CSV table of C-alpha atoms and ligand atoms in Angstrom, one decimal:
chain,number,residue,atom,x,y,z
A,1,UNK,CA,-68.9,23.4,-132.3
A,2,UNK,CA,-71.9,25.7,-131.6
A,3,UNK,CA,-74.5,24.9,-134.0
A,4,UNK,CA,-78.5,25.6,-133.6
A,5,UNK,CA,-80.8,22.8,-134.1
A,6,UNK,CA,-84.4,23.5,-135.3
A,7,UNK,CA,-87.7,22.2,-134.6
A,8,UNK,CA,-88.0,19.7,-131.9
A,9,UNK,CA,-88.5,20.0,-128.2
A,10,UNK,CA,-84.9,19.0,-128.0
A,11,UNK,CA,-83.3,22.2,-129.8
A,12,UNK,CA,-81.4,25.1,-128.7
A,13,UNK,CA,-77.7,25.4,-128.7
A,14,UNK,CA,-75.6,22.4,-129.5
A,15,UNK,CA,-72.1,20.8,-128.0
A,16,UNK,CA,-71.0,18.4,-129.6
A,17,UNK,CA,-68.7,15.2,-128.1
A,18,UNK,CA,-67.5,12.4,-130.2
A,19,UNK,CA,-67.8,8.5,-129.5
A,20,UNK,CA,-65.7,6.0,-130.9
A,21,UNK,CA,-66.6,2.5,-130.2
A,22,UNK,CA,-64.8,0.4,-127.2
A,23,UNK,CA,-60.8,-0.2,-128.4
A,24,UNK,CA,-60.7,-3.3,-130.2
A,25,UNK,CA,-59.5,-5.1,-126.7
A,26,UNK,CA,-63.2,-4.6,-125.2
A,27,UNK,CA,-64.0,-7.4,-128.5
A,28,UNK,CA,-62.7,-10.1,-126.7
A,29,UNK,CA,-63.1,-9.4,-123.0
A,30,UNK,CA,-66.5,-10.3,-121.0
A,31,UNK,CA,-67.5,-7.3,-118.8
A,32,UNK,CA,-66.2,-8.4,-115.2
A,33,UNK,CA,-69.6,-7.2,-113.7
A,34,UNK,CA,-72.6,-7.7,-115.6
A,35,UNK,CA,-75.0,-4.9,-115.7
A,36,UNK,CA,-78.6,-6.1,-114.5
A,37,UNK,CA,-81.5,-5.2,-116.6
A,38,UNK,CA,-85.0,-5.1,-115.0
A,39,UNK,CA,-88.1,-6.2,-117.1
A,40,UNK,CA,-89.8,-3.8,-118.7
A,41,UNK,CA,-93.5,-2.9,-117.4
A,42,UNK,CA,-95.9,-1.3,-119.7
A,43,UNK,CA,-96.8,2.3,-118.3
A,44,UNK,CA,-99.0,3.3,-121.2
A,45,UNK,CA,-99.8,2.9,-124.8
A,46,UNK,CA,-101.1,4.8,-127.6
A,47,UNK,CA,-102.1,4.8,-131.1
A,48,UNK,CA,-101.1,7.1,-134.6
A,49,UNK,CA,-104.0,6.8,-136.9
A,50,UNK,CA,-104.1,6.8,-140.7
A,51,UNK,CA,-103.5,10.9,-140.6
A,52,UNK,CA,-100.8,10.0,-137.7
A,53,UNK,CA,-102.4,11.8,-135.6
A,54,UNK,CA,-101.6,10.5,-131.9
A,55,UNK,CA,-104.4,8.7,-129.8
A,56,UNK,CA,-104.2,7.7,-126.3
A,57,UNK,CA,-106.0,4.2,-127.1
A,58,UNK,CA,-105.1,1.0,-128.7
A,59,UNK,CA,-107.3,1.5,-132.0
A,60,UNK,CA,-104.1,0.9,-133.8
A,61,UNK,CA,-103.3,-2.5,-132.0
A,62,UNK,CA,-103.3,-5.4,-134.2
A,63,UNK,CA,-103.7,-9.0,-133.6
A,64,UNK,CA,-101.6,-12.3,-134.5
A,65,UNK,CA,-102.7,-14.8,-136.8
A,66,UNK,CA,-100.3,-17.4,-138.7
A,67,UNK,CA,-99.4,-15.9,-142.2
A,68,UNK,CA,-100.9,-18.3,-145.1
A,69,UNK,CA,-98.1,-20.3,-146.7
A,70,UNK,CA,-96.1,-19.3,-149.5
A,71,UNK,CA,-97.6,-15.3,-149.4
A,72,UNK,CA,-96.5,-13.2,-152.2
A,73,UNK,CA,-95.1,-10.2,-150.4
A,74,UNK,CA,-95.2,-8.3,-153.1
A,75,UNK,CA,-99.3,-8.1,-153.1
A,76,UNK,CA,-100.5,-4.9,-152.7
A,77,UNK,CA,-97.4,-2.7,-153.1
A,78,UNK,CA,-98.9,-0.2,-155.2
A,79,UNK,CA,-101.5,0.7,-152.8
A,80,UNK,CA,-98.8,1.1,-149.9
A,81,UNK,CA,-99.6,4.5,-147.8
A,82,UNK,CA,-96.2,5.5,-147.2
A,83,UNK,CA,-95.3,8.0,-144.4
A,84,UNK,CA,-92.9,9.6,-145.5
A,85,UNK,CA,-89.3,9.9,-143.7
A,86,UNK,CA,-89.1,13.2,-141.2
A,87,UNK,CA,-87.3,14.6,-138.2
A,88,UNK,CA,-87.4,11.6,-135.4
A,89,UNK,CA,-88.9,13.6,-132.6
A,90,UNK,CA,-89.3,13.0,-129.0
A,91,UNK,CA,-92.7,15.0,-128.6
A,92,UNK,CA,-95.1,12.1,-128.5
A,93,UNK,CA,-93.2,10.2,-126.0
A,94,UNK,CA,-92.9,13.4,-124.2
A,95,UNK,CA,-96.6,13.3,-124.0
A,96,UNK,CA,-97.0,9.9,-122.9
A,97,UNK,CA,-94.4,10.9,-119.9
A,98,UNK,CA,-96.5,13.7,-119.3
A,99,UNK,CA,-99.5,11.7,-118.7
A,100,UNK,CA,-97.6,9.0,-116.7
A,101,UNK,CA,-95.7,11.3,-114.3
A,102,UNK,CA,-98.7,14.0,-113.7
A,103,UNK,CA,-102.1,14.0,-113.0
A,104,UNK,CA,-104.5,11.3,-112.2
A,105,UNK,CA,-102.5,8.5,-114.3
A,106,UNK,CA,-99.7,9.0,-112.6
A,107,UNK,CA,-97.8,6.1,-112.5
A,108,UNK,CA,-94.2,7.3,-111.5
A,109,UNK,CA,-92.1,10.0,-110.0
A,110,UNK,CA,-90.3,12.2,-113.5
A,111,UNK,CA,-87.5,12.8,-111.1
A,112,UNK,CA,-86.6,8.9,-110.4
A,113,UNK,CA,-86.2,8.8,-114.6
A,114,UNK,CA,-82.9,8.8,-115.7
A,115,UNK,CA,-83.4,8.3,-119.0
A,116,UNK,CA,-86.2,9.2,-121.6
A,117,UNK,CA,-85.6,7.7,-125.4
A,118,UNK,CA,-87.7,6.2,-128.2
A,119,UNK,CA,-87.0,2.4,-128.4
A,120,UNK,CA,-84.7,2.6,-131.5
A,121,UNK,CA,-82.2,5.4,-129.9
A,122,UNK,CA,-81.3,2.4,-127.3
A,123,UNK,CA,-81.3,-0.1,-129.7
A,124,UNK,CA,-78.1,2.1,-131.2
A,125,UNK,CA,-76.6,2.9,-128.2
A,126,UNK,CA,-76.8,-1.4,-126.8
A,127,UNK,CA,-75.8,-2.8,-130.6
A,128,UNK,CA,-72.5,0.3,-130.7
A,129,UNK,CA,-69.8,-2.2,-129.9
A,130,UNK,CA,-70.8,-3.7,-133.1
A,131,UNK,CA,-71.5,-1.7,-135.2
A,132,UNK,CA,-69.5,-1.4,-138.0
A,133,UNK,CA,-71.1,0.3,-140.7
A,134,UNK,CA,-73.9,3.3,-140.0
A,135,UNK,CA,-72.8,6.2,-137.8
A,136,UNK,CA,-75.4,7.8,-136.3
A,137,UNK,CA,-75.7,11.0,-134.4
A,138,UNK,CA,-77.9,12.0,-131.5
A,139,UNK,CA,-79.5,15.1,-129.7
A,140,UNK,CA,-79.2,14.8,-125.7
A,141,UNK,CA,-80.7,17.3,-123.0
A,142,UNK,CA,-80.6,17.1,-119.8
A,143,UNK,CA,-83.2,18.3,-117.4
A,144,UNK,CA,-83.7,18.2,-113.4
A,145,UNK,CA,-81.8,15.1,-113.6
A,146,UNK,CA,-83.2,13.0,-116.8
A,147,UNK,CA,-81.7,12.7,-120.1
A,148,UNK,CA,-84.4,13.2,-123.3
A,149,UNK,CA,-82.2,11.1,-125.9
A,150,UNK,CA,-83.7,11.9,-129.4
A,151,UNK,CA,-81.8,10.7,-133.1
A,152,UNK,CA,-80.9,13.6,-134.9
A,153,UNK,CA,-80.9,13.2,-138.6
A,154,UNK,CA,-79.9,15.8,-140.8
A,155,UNK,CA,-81.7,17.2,-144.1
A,156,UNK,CA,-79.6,15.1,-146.8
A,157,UNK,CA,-80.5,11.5,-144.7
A,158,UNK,CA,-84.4,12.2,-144.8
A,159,UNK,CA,-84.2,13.4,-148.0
A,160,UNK,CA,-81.8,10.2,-149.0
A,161,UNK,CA,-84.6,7.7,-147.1
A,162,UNK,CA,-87.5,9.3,-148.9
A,163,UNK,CA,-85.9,8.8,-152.3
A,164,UNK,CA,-84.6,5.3,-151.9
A,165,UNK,CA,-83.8,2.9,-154.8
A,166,UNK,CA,-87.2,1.3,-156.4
A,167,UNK,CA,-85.0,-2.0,-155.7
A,168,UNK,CA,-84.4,-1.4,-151.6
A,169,UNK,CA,-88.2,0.3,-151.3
A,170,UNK,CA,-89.9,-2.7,-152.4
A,171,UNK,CA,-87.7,-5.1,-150.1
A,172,UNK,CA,-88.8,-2.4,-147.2
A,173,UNK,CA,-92.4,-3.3,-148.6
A,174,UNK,CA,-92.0,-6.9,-148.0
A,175,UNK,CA,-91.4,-6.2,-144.3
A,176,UNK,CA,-95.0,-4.4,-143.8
A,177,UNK,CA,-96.6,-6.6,-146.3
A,178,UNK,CA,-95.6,-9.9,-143.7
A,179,UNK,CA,-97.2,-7.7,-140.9
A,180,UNK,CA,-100.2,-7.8,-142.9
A,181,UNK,CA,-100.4,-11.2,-143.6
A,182,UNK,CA,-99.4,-12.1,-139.5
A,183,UNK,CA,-102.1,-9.7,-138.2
A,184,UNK,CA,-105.7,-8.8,-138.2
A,185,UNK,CA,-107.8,-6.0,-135.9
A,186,UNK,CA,-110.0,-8.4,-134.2
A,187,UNK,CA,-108.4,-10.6,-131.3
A,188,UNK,CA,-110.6,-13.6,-132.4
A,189,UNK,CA,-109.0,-14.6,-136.1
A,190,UNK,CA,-112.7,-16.3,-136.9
A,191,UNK,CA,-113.7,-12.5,-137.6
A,192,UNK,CA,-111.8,-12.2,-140.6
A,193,UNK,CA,-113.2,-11.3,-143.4
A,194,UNK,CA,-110.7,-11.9,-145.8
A,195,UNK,CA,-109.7,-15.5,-145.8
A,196,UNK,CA,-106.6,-14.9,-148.4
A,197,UNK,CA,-105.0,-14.3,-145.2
A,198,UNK,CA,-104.1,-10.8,-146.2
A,199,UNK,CA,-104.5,-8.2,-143.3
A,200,UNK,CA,-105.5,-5.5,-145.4
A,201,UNK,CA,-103.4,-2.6,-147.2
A,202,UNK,CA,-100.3,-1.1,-145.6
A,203,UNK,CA,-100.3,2.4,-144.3
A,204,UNK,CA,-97.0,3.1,-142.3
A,205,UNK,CA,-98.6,5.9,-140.3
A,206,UNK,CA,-100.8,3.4,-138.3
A,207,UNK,CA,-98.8,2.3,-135.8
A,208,UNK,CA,-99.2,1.1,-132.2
A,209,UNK,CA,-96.8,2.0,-129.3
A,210,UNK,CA,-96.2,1.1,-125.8
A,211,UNK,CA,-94.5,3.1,-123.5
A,212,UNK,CA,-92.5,0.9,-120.6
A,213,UNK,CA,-90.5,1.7,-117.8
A,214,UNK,CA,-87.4,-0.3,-117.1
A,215,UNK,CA,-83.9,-0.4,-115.8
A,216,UNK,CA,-80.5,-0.7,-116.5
A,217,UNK,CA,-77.9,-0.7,-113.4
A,218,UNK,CA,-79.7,1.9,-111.4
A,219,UNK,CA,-81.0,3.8,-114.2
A,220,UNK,CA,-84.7,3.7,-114.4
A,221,UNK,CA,-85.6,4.4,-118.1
A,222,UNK,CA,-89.1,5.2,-119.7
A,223,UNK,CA,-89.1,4.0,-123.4
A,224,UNK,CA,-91.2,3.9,-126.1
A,225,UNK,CA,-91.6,2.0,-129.2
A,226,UNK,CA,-93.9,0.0,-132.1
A,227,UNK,CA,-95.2,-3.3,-131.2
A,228,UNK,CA,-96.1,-5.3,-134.2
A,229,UNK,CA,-99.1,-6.9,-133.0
A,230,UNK,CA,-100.7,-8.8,-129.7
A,231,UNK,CA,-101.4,-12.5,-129.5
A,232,UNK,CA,-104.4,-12.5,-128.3
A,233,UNK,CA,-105.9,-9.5,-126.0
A,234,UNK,CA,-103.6,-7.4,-124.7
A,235,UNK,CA,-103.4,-7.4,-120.9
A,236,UNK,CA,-101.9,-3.9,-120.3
A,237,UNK,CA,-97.9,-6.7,-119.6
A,238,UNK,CA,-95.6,-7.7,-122.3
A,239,UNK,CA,-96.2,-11.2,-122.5
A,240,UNK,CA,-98.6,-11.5,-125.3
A,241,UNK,CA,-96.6,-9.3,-127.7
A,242,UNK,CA,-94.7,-10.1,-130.8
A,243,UNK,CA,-92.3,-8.6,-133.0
A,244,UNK,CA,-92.3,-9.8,-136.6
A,245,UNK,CA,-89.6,-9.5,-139.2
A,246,UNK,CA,-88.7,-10.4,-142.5
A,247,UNK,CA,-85.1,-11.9,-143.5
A,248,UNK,CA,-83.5,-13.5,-146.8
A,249,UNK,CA,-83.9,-17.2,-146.9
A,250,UNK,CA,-81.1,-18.8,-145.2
A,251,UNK,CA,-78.7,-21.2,-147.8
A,252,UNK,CA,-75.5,-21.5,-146.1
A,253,UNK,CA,-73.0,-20.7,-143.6
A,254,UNK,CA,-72.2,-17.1,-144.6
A,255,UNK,CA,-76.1,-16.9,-145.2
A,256,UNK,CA,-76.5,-18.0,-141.6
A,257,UNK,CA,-73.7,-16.2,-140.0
A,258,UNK,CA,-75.2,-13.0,-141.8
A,259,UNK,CA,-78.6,-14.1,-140.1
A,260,UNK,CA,-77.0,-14.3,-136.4
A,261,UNK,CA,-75.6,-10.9,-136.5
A,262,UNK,CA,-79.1,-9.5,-137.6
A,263,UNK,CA,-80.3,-11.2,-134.4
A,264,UNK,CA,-78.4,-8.8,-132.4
A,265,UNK,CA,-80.5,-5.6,-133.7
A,266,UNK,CA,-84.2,-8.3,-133.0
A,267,UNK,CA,-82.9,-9.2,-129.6
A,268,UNK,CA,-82.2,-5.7,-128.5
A,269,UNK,CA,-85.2,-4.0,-129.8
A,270,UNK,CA,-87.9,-6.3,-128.6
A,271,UNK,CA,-85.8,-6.8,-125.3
A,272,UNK,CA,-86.0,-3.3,-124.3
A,273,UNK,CA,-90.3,-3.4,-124.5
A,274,UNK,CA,-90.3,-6.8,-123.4
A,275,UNK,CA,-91.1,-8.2,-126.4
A,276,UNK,CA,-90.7,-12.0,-125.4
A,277,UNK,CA,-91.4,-13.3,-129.0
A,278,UNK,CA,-90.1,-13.0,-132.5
A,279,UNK,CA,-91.5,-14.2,-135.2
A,280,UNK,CA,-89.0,-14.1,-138.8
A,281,UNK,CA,-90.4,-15.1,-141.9
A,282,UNK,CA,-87.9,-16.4,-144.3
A,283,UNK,CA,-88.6,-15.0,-148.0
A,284,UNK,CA,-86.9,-15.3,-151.2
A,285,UNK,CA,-85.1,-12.5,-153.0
A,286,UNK,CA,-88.5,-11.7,-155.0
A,287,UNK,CA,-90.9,-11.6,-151.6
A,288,UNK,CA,-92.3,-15.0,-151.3
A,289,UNK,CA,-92.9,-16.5,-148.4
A,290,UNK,CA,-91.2,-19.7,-147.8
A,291,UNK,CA,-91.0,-20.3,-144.2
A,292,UNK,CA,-91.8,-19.0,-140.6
A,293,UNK,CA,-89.6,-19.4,-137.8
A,294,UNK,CA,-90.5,-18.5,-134.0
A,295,UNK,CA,-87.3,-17.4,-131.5
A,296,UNK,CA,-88.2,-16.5,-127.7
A,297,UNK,CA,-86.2,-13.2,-127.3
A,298,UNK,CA,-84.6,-13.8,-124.1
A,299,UNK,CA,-83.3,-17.6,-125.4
A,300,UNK,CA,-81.5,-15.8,-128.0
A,301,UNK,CA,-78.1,-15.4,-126.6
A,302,UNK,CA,-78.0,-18.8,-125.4
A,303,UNK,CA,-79.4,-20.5,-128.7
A,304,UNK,CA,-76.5,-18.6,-130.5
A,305,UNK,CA,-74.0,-20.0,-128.0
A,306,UNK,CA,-74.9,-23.1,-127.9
A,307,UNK,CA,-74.2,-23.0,-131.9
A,308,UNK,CA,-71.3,-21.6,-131.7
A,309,UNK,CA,-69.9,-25.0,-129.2
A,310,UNK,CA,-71.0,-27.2,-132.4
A,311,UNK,CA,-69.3,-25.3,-135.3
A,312,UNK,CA,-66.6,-26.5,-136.9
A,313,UNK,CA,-64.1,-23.7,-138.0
A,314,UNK,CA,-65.1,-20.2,-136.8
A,315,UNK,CA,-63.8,-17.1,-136.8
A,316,UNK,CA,-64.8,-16.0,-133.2
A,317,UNK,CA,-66.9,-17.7,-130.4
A,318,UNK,CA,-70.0,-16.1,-130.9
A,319,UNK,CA,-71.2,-13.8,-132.9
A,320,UNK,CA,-72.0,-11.1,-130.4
A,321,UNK,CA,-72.1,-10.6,-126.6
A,322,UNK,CA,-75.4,-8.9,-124.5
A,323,UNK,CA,-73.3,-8.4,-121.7
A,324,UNK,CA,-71.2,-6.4,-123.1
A,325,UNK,CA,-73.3,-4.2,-124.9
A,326,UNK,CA,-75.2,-3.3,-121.5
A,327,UNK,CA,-71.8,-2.7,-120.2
A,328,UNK,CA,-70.9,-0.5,-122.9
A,329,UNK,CA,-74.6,1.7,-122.4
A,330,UNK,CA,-74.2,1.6,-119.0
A,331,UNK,CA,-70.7,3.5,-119.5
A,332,UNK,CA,-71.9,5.5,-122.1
A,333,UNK,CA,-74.6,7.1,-120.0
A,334,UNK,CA,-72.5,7.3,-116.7
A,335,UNK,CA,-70.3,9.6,-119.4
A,336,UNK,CA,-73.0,11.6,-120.9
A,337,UNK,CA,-74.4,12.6,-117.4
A,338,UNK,CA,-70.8,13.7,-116.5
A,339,UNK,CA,-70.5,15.9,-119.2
A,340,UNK,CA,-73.9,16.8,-120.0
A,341,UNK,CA,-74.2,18.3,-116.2
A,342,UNK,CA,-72.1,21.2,-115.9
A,343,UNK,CA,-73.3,23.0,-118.6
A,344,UNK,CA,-77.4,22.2,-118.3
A,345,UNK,CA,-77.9,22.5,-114.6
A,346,UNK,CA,-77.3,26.4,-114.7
A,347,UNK,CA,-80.7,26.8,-114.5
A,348,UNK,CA,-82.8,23.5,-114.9
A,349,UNK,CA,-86.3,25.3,-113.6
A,350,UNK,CA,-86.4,27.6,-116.2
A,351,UNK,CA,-85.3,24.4,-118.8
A,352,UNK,CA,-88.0,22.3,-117.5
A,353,UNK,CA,-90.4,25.1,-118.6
A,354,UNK,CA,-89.0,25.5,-121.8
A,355,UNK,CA,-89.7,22.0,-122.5
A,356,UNK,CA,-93.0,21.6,-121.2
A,357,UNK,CA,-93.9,24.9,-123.1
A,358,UNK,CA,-92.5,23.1,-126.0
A,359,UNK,CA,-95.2,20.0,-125.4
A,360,UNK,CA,-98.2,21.8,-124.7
A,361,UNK,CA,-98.3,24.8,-127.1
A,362,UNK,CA,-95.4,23.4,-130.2
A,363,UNK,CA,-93.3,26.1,-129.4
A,364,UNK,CA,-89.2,25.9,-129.7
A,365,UNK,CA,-87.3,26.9,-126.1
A,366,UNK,CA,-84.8,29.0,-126.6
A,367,UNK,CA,-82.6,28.4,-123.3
A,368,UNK,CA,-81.8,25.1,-123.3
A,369,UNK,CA,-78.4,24.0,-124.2
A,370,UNK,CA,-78.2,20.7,-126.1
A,371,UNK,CA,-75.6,18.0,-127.2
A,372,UNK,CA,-75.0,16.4,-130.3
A,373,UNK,CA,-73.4,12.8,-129.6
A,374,UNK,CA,-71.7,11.8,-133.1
A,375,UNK,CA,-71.1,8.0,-133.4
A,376,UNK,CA,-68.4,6.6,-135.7
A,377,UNK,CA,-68.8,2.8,-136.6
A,378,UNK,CA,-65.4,0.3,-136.1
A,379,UNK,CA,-64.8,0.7,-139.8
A,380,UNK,CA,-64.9,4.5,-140.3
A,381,UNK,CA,-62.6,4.9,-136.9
A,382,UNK,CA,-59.7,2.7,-138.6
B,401,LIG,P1,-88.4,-6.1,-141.7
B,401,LIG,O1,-87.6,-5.8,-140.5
B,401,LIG,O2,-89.2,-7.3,-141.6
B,401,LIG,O3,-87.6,-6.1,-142.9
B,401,LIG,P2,-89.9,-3.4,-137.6
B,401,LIG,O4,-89.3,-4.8,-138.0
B,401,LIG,O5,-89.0,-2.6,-136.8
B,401,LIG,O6,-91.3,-3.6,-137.0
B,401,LIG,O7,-90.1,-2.6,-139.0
B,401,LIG,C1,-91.0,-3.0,-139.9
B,401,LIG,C2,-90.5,-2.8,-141.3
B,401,LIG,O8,-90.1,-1.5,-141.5
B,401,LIG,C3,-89.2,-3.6,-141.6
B,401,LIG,O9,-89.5,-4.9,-141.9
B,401,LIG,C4,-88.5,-2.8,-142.7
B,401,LIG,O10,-89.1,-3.1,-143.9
B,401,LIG,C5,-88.9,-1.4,-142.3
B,401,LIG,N1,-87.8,-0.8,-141.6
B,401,LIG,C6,-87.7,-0.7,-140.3
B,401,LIG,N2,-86.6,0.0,-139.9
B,401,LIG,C7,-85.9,0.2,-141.0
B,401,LIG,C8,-84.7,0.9,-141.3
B,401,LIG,N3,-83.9,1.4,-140.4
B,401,LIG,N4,-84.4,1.0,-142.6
B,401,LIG,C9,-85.1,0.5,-143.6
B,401,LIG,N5,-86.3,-0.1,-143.4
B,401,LIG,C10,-86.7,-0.2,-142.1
B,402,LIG,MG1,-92.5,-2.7,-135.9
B,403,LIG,MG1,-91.3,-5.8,-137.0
């Protein structure tokens, strides 16, 4: 159904189409042809400051150290900046593309891109045929042959994420405060100034992005997404970055099941920026620290297989399957570009103008037609 969407580059009429995870068959049936994904390559980076204002620099980089043992994750809550929850727009990765496509950084051709989206939109779309719980819905335009992917949230989520329980707000808390404790700004750690270990206070609109270009089948994507921190100076590749994460101490076999599954969400998100290194620190229900534990991203799958051959009594082999969820994006998309084309190409010049007119001056186009992709989990399509 027609409906207008407000306030984003991505906005103008909407079509809606419906996705239903694979049929319960796909579960149990390994893609025949595996779907190759190329390593990401950094194209650019950029920084939001404390007023999240966007910076093309890395000011807002941040450095690994080892967390001090035991760290109360708890410290500092109350003087927690919190940004608070809004629309998920495309616009800043839309300038990044900008300044990788034209110009005198030009790095790549816009019309080779098949696909532009933050990091966390393909996150969703690889971790679907598992997903059995949160239905999401997304906002997709097509123009001169790319697809700007953007998550579309409506009024009553933002307003339910900026007025979460005091309970779930704190455990979000203890997330932030372990990337506090894990990082410092200066590459060197004997520059620290505060030898508690403690990073300094949290404010959630600092954040550091990378903007990569990658590949999936023969779709070139440009992506962009928060990097927790660096070990050691960044480089302008992938391999010194880390993505750190916080998870309940582990106490037994539905503990550790629970765990695996989670692993699907780190292995996809730090996968897709070529994050090669994952760093979870294990906490109790009340935010200490108790232990560290490091995983190399791309060993992921095979650790969890390898598992699975020494259990006992399970339910299924393993707990989830990468192939298949690049299979399943790779389908997805070869969908949405059949259907998206008919109605966007009418006139894609005037489109592209709408957008860029969009980035440069913050105005909303009023021509372009856009598509709301509705995602039902497993449990929801019973
Ligand atoms: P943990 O993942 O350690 O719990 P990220 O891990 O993506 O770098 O995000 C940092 C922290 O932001 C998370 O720490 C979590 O506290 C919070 N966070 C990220 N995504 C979230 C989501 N979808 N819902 C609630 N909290 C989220
Ligand atoms: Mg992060
Ligand atoms: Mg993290």
């Amino acid at each position: 159904t027609p409906d207008s969407a407000t306030a984003s580059p991505i906005s103008g009429i909407i079509k809606s189409v419906q996705f239903l995870p694979y049929p319960n068959v796909a579960f149990q049936t390994v893609p025949s042809k595996s779907i190759p994904f190329q390593q990401p390559m950094p194209l650019t980076s950029f920084s939001y400051d404390s007023q999240h204002t966007q910076e093309f620099n890395d000011s807002a980089l941040r450095y690994y150290r080892p967390p001090p043992p035991n760290a109360q994750l708890g410290y500092g809550y109350e003087h927690w900046i919190r940004r608070p929850e809004e629309r998920s727009r495309v616009d800043s990765l839309l300038k990044a593309v900008d300044r990788v496509t034209e110009g005198q950084h030009k790095k790549m051709n816009l019309a080779e891109v098949g696909v532009v989206a933050w990091r966390g939109v393909v996150t969703r779309l690889l971790t679907a045929p598992y997903e059995d719980r949160e239905g999401w819905e997304m906002n997709v335009m097509l123009i001169n042959g790319t697809l700007y992917l953007e998550e579309h949230r409506t009024e009553t989520q933002i307003m339910e994420k900026n007025n979460i329980k005091p309970q779930h707000r704190k455990m979000m808390y203890y997330g932030y405060a372990f990337e506090s404790y894990c990082t410092t700004e200066h590459s060197r750690p004997s520059h620290d100034s505060d030898a508690s270990g403690w990073g300094g206070h949290v404010d959630t609109n600092i954040q550091w992005c990378s903007v990569v270009r990658t590949k999936l089948g023969d779709t070139k994507f440009i992506i962009g997404g928060e990097v927790d921190c660096s070990n050691g100076q960044y480089k302008g590749t992938t391999d010194t970055f880390i993505e750190l994460k916080t998870s309940m101490v582990i106490r037994g076999a539905a503990d550790e099941e629970k765990f695996e599954r989670k692993l699907l969400k780190f292995y996809f998100q730090s996968f897709l920026l070529g994050v090669p290194k994952i760093i979870v620190g294990f906490r109790t229900p009340s935010g200490q620290l108790t232990t560290t534990q490091s995983f190399q991203t791309m060993q992921i799958p095979r650790m969890l297989r390898e598992k699975s051959v020494h259990k006992t009594h399970k339910t299924n082999a393993t707990p989830w399957n990468p192939s298949l969820c690049l299979a399943w994006c790779h389908q997805f998309l070869t969908y949405l570009k059949q259907t998206v084309v008919q109605d966007s190409d009418d006139d894609p010049s005037h489109q592209k103008d709408s957008v860029k007119e969009e980035v440069n001056r913050g105005h909303s186009p009023t021509s372009t037609t856009v598509w709301r992709v509705s995602f039902v989990p497993r449990e929801g399509a019973r």
